[in-house]
Structures are given as structure tokens and as C-alpha cells.
Coordinates of C-alpha atoms in Angstrom, one line a residue:
X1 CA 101.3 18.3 88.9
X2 CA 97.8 18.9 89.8
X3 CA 95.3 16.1 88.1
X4 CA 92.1 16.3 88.2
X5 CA 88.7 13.5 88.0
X6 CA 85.3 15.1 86.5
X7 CA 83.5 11.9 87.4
X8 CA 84.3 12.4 91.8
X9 CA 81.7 15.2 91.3
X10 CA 82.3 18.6 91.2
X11 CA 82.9 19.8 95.1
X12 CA 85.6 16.5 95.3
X13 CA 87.2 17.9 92.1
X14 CA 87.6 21.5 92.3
X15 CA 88.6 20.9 96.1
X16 CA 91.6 18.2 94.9
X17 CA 92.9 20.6 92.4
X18 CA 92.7 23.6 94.8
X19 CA 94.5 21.2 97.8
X20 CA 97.1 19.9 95.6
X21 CA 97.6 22.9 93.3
X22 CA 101.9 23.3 93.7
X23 CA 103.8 26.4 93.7
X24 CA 106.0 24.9 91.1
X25 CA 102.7 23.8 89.0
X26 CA 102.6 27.7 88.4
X27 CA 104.5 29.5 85.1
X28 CA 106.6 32.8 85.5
X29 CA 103.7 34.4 83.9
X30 CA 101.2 33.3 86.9
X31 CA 103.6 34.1 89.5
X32 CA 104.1 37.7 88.4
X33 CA 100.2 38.3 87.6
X34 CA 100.0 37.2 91.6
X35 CA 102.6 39.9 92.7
X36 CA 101.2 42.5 90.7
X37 CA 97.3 42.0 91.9
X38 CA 99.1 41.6 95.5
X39 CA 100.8 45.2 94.9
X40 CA 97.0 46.3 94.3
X41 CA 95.9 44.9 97.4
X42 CA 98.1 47.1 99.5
X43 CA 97.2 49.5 97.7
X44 CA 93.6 49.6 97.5
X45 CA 93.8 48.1 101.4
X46 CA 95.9 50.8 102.4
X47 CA 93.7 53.8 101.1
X48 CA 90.5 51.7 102.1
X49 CA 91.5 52.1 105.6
X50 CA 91.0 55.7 106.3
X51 CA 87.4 54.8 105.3
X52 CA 84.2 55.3 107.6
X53 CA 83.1 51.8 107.3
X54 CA 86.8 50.3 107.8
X55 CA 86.9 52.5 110.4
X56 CA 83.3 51.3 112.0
X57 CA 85.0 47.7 111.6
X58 CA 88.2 48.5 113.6
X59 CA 86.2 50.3 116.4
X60 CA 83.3 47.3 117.0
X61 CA 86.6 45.4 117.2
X62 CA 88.4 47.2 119.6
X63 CA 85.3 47.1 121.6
X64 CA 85.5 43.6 122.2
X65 CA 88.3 43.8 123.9
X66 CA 90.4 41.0 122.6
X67 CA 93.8 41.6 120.5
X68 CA 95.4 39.2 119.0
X69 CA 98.5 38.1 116.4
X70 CA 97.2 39.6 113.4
X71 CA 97.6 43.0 111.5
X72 CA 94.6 45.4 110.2
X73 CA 96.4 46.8 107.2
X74 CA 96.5 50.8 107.8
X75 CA 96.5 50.8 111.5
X76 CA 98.2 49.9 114.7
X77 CA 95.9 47.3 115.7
X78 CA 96.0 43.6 116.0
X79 CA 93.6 41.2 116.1
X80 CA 92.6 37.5 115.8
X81 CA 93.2 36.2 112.4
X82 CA 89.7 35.5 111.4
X83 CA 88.9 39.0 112.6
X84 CA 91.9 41.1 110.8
X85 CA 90.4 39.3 107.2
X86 CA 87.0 40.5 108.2
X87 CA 88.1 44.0 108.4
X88 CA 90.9 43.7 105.8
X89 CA 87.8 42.4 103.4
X90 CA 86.2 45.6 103.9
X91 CA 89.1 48.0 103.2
X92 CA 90.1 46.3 100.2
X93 CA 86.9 46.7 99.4
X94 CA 85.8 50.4 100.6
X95 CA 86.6 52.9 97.7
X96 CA 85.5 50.7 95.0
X97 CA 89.0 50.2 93.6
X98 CA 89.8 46.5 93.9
X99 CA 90.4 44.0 91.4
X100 CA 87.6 42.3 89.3
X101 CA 87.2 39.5 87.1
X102 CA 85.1 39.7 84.3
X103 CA 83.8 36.6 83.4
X104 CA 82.5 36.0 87.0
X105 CA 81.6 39.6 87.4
X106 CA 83.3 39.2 90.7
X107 CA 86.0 40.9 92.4
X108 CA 88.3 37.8 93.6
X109 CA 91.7 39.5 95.3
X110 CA 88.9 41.1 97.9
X111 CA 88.6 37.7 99.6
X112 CA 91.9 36.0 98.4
X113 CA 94.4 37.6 100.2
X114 CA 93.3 39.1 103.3
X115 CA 92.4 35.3 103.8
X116 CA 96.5 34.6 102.9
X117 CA 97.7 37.6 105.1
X118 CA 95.6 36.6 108.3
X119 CA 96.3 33.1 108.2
X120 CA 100.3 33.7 108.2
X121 CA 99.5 33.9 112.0
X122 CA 98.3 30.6 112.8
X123 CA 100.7 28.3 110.5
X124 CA 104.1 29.3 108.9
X125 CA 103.3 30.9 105.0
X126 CA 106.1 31.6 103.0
X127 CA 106.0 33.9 99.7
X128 CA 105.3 30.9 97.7
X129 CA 102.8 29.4 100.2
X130 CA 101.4 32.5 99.8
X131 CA 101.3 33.0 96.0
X132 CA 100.0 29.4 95.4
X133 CA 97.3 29.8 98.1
X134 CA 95.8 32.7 96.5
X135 CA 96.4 31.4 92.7
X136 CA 94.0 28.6 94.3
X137 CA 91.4 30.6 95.9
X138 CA 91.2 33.0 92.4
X139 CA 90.4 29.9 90.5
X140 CA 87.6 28.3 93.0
X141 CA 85.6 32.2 93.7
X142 CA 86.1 32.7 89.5
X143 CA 85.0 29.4 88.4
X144 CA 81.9 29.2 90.5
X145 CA 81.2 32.7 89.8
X146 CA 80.8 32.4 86.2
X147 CA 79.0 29.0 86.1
X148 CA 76.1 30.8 88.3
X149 CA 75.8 33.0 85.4
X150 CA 76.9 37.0 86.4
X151 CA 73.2 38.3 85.0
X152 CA 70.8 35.7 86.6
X153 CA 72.9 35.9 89.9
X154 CA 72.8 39.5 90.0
X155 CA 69.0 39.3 88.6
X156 CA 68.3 37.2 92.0
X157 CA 69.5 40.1 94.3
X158 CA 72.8 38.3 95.4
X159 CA 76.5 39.8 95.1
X160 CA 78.8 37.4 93.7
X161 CA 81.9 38.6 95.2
X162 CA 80.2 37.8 99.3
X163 CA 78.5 34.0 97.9
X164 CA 81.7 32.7 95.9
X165 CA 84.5 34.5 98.2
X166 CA 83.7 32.1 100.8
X167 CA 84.6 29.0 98.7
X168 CA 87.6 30.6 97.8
X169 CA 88.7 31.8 101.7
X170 CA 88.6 28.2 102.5
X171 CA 90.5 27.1 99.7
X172 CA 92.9 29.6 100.8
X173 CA 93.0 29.6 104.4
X174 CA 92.8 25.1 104.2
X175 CA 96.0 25.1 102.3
X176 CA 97.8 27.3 104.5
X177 CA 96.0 25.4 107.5
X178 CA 97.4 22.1 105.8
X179 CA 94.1 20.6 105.7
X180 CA 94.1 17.2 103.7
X181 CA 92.0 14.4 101.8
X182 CA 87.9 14.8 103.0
X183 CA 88.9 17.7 105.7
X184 CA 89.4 19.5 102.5
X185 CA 86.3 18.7 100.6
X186 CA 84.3 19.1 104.3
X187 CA 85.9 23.0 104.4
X188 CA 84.2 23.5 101.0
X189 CA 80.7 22.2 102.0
X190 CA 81.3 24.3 105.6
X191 CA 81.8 27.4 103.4
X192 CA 78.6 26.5 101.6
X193 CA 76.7 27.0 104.3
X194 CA 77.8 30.7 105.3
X195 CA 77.3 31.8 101.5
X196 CA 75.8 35.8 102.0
X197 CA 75.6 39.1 100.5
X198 CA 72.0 41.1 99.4
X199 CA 72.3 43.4 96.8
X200 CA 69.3 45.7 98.6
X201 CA 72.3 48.1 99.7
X202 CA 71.6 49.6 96.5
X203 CA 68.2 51.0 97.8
X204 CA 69.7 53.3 100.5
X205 CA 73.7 54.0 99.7
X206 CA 74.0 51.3 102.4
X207 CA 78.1 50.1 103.8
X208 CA 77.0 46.4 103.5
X209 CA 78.9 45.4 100.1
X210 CA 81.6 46.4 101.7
X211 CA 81.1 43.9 104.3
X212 CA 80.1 40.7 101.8
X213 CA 84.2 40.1 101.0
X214 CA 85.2 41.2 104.6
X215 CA 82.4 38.2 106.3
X216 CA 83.2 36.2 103.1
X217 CA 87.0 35.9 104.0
X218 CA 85.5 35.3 107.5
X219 CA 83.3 32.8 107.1
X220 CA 85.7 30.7 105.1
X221 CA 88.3 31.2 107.5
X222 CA 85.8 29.8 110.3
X223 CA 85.1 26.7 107.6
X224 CA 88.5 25.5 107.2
X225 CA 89.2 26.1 111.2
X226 CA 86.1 23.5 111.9
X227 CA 87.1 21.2 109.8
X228 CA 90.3 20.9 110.8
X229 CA 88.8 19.9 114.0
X230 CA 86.7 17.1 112.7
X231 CA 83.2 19.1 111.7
X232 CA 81.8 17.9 108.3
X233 CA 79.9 19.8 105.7
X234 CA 78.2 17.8 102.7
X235 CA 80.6 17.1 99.7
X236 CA 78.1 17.8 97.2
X237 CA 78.0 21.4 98.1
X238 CA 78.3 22.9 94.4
X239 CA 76.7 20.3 92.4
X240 CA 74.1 19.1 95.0
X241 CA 69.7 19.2 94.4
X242 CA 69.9 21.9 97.4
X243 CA 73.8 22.8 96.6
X244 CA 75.0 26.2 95.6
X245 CA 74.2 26.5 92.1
X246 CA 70.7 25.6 91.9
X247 CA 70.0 27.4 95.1
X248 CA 71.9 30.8 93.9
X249 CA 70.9 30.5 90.4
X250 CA 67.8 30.1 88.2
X251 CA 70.3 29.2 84.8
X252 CA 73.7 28.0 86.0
X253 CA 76.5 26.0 83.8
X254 CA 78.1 23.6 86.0
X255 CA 80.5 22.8 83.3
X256 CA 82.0 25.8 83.5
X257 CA 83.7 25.1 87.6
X258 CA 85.8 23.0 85.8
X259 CA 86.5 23.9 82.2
X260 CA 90.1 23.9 81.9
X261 CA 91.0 23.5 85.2
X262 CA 94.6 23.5 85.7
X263 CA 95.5 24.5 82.1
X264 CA 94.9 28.4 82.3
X265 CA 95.0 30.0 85.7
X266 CA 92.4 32.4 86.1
X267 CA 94.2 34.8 88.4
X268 CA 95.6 35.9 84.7
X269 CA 92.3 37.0 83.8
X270 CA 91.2 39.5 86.3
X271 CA 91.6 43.4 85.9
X272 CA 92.6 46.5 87.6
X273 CA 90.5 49.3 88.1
X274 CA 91.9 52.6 87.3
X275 CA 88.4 54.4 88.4
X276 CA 87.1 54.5 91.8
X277 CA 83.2 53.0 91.2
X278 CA 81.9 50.3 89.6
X279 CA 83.6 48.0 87.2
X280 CA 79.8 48.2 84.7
X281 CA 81.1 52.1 84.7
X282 CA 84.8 51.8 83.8
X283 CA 84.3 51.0 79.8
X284 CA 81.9 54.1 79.3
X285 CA 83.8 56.8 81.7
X286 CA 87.0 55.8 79.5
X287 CA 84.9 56.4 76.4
X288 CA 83.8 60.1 77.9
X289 CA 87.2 60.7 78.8
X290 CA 88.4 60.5 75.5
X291 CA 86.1 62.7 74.5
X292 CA 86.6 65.1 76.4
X293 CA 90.4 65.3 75.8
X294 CA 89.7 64.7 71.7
X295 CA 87.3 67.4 71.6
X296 CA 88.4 69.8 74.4
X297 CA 84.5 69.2 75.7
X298 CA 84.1 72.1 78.7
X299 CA 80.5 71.3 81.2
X300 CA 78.7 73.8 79.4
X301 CA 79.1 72.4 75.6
X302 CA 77.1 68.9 76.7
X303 CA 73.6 69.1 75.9
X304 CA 73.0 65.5 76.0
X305 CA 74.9 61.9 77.0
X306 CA 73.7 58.3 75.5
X307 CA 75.6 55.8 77.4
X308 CA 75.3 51.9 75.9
X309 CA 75.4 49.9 79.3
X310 CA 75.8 46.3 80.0
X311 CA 72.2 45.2 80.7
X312 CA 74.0 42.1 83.8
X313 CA 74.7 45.7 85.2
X314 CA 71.9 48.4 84.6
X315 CA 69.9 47.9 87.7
X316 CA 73.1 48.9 89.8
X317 CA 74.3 51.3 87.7
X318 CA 71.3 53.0 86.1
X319 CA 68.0 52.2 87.2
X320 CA 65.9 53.8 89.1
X321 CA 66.7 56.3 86.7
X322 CA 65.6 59.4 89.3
X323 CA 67.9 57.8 92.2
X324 CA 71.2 57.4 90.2
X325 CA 70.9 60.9 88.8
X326 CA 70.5 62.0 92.3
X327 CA 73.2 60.7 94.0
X328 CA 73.3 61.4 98.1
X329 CA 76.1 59.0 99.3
X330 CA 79.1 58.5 98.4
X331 CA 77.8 54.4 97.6
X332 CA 75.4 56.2 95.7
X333 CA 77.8 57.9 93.7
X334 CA 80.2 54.4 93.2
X335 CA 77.2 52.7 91.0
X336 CA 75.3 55.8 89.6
X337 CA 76.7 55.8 85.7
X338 CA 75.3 59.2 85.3
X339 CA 77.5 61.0 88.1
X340 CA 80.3 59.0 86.5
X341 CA 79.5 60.3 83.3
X342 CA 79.2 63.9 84.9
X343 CA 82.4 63.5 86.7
X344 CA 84.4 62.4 83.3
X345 CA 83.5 65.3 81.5
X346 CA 83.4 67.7 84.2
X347 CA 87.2 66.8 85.0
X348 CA 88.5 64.2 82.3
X349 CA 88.9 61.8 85.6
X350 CA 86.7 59.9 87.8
X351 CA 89.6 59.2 90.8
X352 CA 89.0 58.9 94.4
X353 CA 88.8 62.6 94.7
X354 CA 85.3 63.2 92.9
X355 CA 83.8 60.4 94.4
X356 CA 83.4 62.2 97.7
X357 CA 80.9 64.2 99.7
X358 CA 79.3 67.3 97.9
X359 CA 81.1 66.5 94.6
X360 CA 77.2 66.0 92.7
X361 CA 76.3 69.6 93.9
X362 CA 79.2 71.2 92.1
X363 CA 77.6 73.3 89.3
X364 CA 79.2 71.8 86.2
X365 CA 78.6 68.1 87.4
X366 CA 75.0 69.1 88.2
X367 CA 74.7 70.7 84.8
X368 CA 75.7 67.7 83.0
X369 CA 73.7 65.0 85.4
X370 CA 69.9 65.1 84.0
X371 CA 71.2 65.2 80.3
X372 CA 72.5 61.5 80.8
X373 CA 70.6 58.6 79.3
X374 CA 71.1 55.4 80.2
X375 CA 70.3 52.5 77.5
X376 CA 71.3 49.3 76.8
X377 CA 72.7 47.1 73.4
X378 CA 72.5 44.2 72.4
X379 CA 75.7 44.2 70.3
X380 CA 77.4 44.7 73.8
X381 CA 75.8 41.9 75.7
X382 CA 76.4 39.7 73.0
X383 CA 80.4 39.9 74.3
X384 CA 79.1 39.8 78.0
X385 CA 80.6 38.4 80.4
X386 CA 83.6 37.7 78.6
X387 CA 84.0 41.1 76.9
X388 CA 82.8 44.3 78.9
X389 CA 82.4 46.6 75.9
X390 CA 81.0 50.2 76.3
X391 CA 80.2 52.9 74.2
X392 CA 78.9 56.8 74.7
X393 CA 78.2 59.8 72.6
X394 CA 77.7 63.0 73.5
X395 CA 75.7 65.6 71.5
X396 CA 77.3 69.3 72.1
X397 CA 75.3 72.7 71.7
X398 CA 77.1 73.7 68.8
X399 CA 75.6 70.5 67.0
X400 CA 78.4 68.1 67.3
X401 CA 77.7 64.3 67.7
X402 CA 80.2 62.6 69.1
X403 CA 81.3 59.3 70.5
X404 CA 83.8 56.4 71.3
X405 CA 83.9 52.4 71.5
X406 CA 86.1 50.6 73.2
X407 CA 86.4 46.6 73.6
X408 CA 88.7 46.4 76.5
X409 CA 88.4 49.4 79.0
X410 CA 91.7 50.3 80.3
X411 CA 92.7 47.9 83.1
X412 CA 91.6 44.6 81.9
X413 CA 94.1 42.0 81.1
X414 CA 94.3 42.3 77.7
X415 CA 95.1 46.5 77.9
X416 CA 96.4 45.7 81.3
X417 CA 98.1 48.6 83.7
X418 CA 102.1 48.4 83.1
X419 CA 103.9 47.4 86.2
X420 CA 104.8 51.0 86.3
X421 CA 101.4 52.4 86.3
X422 CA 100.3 49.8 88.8
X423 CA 103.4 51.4 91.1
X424 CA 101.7 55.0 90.7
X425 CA 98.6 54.1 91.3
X426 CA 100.2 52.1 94.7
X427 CA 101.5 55.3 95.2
X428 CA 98.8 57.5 94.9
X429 CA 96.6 55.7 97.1
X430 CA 98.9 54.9 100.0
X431 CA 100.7 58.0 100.4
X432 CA 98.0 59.4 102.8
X433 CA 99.3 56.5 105.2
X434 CA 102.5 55.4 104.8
X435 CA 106.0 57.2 104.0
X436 CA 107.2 57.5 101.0
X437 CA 110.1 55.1 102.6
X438 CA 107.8 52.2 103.6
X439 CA 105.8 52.4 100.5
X440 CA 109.1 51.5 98.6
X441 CA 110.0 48.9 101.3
X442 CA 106.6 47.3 100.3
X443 CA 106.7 47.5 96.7
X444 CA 110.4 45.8 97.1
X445 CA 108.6 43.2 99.1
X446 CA 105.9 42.4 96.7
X447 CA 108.5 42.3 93.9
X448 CA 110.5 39.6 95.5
X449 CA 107.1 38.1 97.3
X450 CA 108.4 34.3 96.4
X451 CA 112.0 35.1 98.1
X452 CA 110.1 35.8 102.0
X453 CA 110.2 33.4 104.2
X454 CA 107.3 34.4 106.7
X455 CA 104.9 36.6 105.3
X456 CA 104.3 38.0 108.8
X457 CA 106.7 40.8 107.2
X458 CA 104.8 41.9 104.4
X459 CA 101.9 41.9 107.3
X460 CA 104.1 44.2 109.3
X461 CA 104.7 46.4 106.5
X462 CA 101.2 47.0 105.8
X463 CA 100.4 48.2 109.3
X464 CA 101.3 51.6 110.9
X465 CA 103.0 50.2 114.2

């Protein structure tokens, strides 16, 4: 049973708990959220890499020169462990479709389990290695995500998901290394050090967020590796004068790293994202959607949007107001809320297929683009981070005013994606890559991911060998 000591400081504690965390610590209900974000992953993974910038990954790869034991998910090519997470990160993370936790703001899978898949190749991980090894590195990237406070982190220019994965890789990849007592802790203050990810990709439509969970999973890989060789990295990491919270935050609640720990596993609260953007853009495009399909709302009937948006999110989502309702890439695109707003009432869908090239020069998204307004509500952030509530209205030329609330867009835990519609969506994305036979010789694996023996299989799977 995983105990835990508040007065060893925080770094000693959250690092104990993460090291001795036991599969059989974990409830049915755990265990099954595990497999069904891990069916995501190969999902998302899967689709992500046909990208350009997975692509760009493999290919400075494979100019090195050096192969090695470990699979990129969606291709034929192997590559040293630390390597195959890097470009992994970045698929998972490509089309904008992976999972996300809300509190944090934070998507925590991204890092999580290309970390687990890589490091199958340098020590024997079985399913439930596996599952408890992730379950782990959820809880360290959550927990540190949320006591940095989503709004001021994001307010300092610095993208959760890169600066907390790498605590979480090296809780992942130290377990499955085997790392114990202050080699452990010294991964964790390693990791600190290598803590990255600029938000300024904003300003151009730039590839690098792709990259923050891809060097993330990296970087922590690289921390545990050192320190199981006897390089040490300060044990005050989190809670330290210079440490990660006061350094990456001007407001953060260190009491929140450990609240609860070990009574509710956080892997239970993180979403699915049915919509291929940003998660501050889910809640209002499944507002506009229902409109559209209440109302029978054609392009040419909208004479004017109001979306209410999370102000922790505006400034990727909707400000500059001229840029995001001008979208040029298809980054662009993935945090402008008005081209999602466009693209939900254009089509009554915002899937992988309108966020592509050209899509914002189609005639009825165009039409609809300069008519959408942006604001935010203070009713909603009162809920934030724990709720993500939305709202929009949409005024029609025939006079109608019309809009929707919702509290829980459609893929957070508590209106979750059935394991069924978590299959479809599996299916969807992956059947430009795989057959129709693998992809139901993975889903078979993921379902009975506790049974495997050597995860190297669900590794194989996943490539195109």
C-alpha cells in the first residue's frame, strides 16, 4: 500500500508514492480508465504519424544513422528508446487529438506512455508494469500541473504539458528502470532541470508544441538513465526557493502536488477529445453543434456568433482577434475558436478532416469567420479549472437568437466516450495505417493489457513492419 510523509518535503514525497505506487494498490475502475486512455494513444499516435512534423522527426532520425530496439508507432522504423519517445511524443501529439486533463490544463497520456512503450526495450515491462507505470506518471505531470496554477502558467508563456511531462517521464521510465530510494528522488530533480516548452509558437502556426511532450518524454527518459548511473539532481526540485513552482509560476499552490495523494488516482480524471483542436474549443464547438442540428442552421442563416470562452485560454484561442479569424496553418486553425466555430456550423463537425489545408477559404466557412466574437464570463471561470464550461449563441437573419450551455463538453470524465465510441474513434483514426485486421488485434491487446507479458508486443503492433 503506497504511504506517504508530507513533512520529507514535497519532491521526497510525491517521488516515494510514484516509486512504490503497486499494481495491486490500483481498483478495477483505475485499471480500466488506463486501458481505455491507452486505446486512445494508439489511436491518436497512429493517425499522428502520417503528420509532417512526425514525419520531420523520423527523417532527422534516420539521418543519424543509428537504429536501435525501439518502435516509432506508424512506421517501420526502430530506434533507440529515448529517441522512439521523442518522436512518439510528437505524433500523439500532432493532430490535436490526445487526451487532456482539466484541472492541470495539461494533456498527460502525451508524455506517459510513449515514456512506458520505449522503455519496454531496456528492462522487461509487463501489462501491469505497464499500467502502474503510467497510473504513476498521470498523477506526478497532473498534480504539479495544477498546483502551478493553469492561468498564471499559461499567462507566463510556458505550456504545461512540455514543463510537467518531464517529471512524469521520469516517474515512468524510473519505475520501469527499477530505480530505488534517493536514485528516485535524484531522477525527479534531473527532470527539473530539462523543464521546456514556449508558448510563442502561437505567433507563427509554428510545429514546436508538438515537440514539448515528444522532448518532454525525452528528457525524462535521459533523467532517470543518469541517475541510474550515480548522477544527482537537488531533492528539493518542486518545493525549492529556485525549484519549479516558484520559478514557473507567479501564484502556485504547493498543497495541491499532494492533496489526496494515493486516495483518488488522477488518471480517472482526464478526458477525451472528440474534436481535433484545442481542448478551450471543445465545450463551445459542442454548443454550435447542437445548434446547428436543433435548428437546421445552413452558413448563410448566421449573421452573428458570441462565444463565452475561458479567459486561462483566450490568448491561444482568441486573441489577436485579426490572426485567429485568419487562419493560415493548419496550427493556426487547431487554437483559432472562430474557424472552429465556422467549421461547426458549416458541417455540424470539427473532425480531422476540416482542420486541413484550404478548409478557411471554403465559401461558407469564410462567410461565417468575421461574424464570430470572442468574449469572456465570469460565471464560467468561476468553475475553471475544474469545470470547463462554454456557452455560444448565434443570432440568424431571420431574427432568431439562439444558444446552448453545457457544463461538461462531451468527452470529459463525467460525460465520458463509451468504450464503444472510444473503439470508433480508434477506428476512424487508424484505418489510414493499419488493417482492419491489426487494428482489431490491437484493440484485443489493449483490452487484456494486464494479461501481456512483454509489452514489446503491443510495441510491435503499433508499428507497420
Amino acid at each position: 500500500m503506497v504511504q506517504t510523509n508530507n513533512e520529507t518535503g514535497i519532491t521526497r514525497a510525491l517521488g516515494n508514492f510514484a516509486r512504490s505506487l503497486e499494481y495491486e494498490d490500483l481498483s478495477p475502475e483505475v485499471i480500466d480508465w488506463a486501458k481505455y486512455l491507452c486505446l486512445d494513444f494508439a489511436a491518436v499516435t497512429l493517425n499522428g504519424s502520417t503528420t509532417d512534423s512526425a514525419r520531420a522527426v523520423v527523417d532527422a532520425l534516420q539521418r543519424l544513422g543509428r537504429s536501435g530496439p525501439s518502435a516509432v508507432v506508424g512506421t517501420p522504423f526502430r530506434v533507440l528508446p529515448e529517441y522512439a519517445s521523442m518522436a512518439n511524443g510528437v505524433a500523439f501529439h500532432s493532430i490535436e487529438m490526445d487526451d487532456v486533463n482539466n484541472e492541470a490544463s495539461l494533456h498527460p497520456g502525451v508524455v506517459a506512455f510513449p515514456t512506458a512503450l520505449s522503455m519496454a526495450d531496456l528492462a522487461h515491462v509487463s501489462g501491469k508494469d505497464f499500467i502502474a507505470a503510467v497510473v504513476a506518471g498521470y498523477d506526478v505531470i497532473v498534480r504539479l500541473g495544477r498546483a502551478l496554477q493553469p492561468a498564471e502558467h499559461y499567462g507566463r508563456g510556458f505550456h504545461p504539458t512540455g514543463t510537467c511531462g518531464a517529471f512524469g517521464a521520469a516517474v515512468v521510465a524510473g519505475r520501469l528502470l527499477g530505480l530505488q530510494g534517493e536514485d528516485f528522488i535524484h531522477a525527479l530533480g534531473i527532470a527539473g532541470s530539462q523543464t521546456a516548452g514556449s508558448m510563442e509558437y502561437l505567433a507563427q502556426g509554428a510545429w514546436t508544441k508538438r515537440l514539448h511532450p515528444g522532448w518532454a518524454s525525452h528528457s525524462g527518459s535521459w533523467a532517470a538513465l543518469l541517475a541510474r548511473s550515480g548522477y544527482t539532481g537537488p531533492t528539493t526540485i518542486i518545493e525549492g526557493r529556485d525549484g519549479f513552482l516558484q520559478a514557473y509560476s507567479g501564484d502556485p499552490d504547493s498543497s495541491l502536488v499532494l492533496q489526496d495523494l494515493g486516495e483518488e488516482y488522477l488518471i480517472t480524471r482526464t478526458g477525451i477529445k472528440p474534436h481535433a483542436c484545442c481542448r478551450y474549443k471543445q465545450g463551445p464547438i459542442d454548443c454550435l453543434i447542437e445548434l446547428r442540428s436543433n435548428y437546421g442552421i445552413a452558413s448563410e442563416d448566421v449573421e452573428e456568433v458570441t462565444v463565452g470562452v475561458l479567459s486561462g485560454g483566450f490568448k491561444l484561442v482568441a486573441s489577436p482577434e485579426e490572426d485567429k479569424a485568419n487562419p493560415k496553418t493548419v496550427v493556426d486553425m487547431q487554437f483559432s475558436m472562430p474557424f472552429g466555430a465556422a467549421v461547426a456550423l458549416a458541417y455540424g463537425r470539427a473532425s480531422l478532416q476540416e482542420y486541413a489545408d484550404g478548409v478557411p477559404d471554403r465559401p461558407e466557412v469564410r462567410h461565417i469567420l468575421p461574424h464570430v466574437k470572442c468574449v469572456t464570463d465570469p460565471e464560467l471561470d468561476a468553475h475553471f479549472p475544474r469545470e470547463f464550461r462554454a456557452w455560444a449563441e448565434v443570432v440568424t437573419t431571420d431574427g432568431r437568437h439562439l444558444r446552448s450551455d453545457i457544463r461538461y463538453p462531451k468527452g470529459d470524465p463525467e460525460n465520458a466516450l463509451s468504450w464503444d465510441e472510444m473503439k470508433e474513434k480508434f477506428i476512424v483514426l487508424t484505418a489510414p495505417v493499419v488493417s482492419s485486421e491489426r487494428q482489431q488485434e490491437i484493440i484485443a491487446a489493449v483490452e487484456s493489457l494486464e494479461e501481456m507479458p512483454d509489452v514489446r508486443q503491443l510495441a510491435a503492433l503499433l508499428s507497420t513492419e
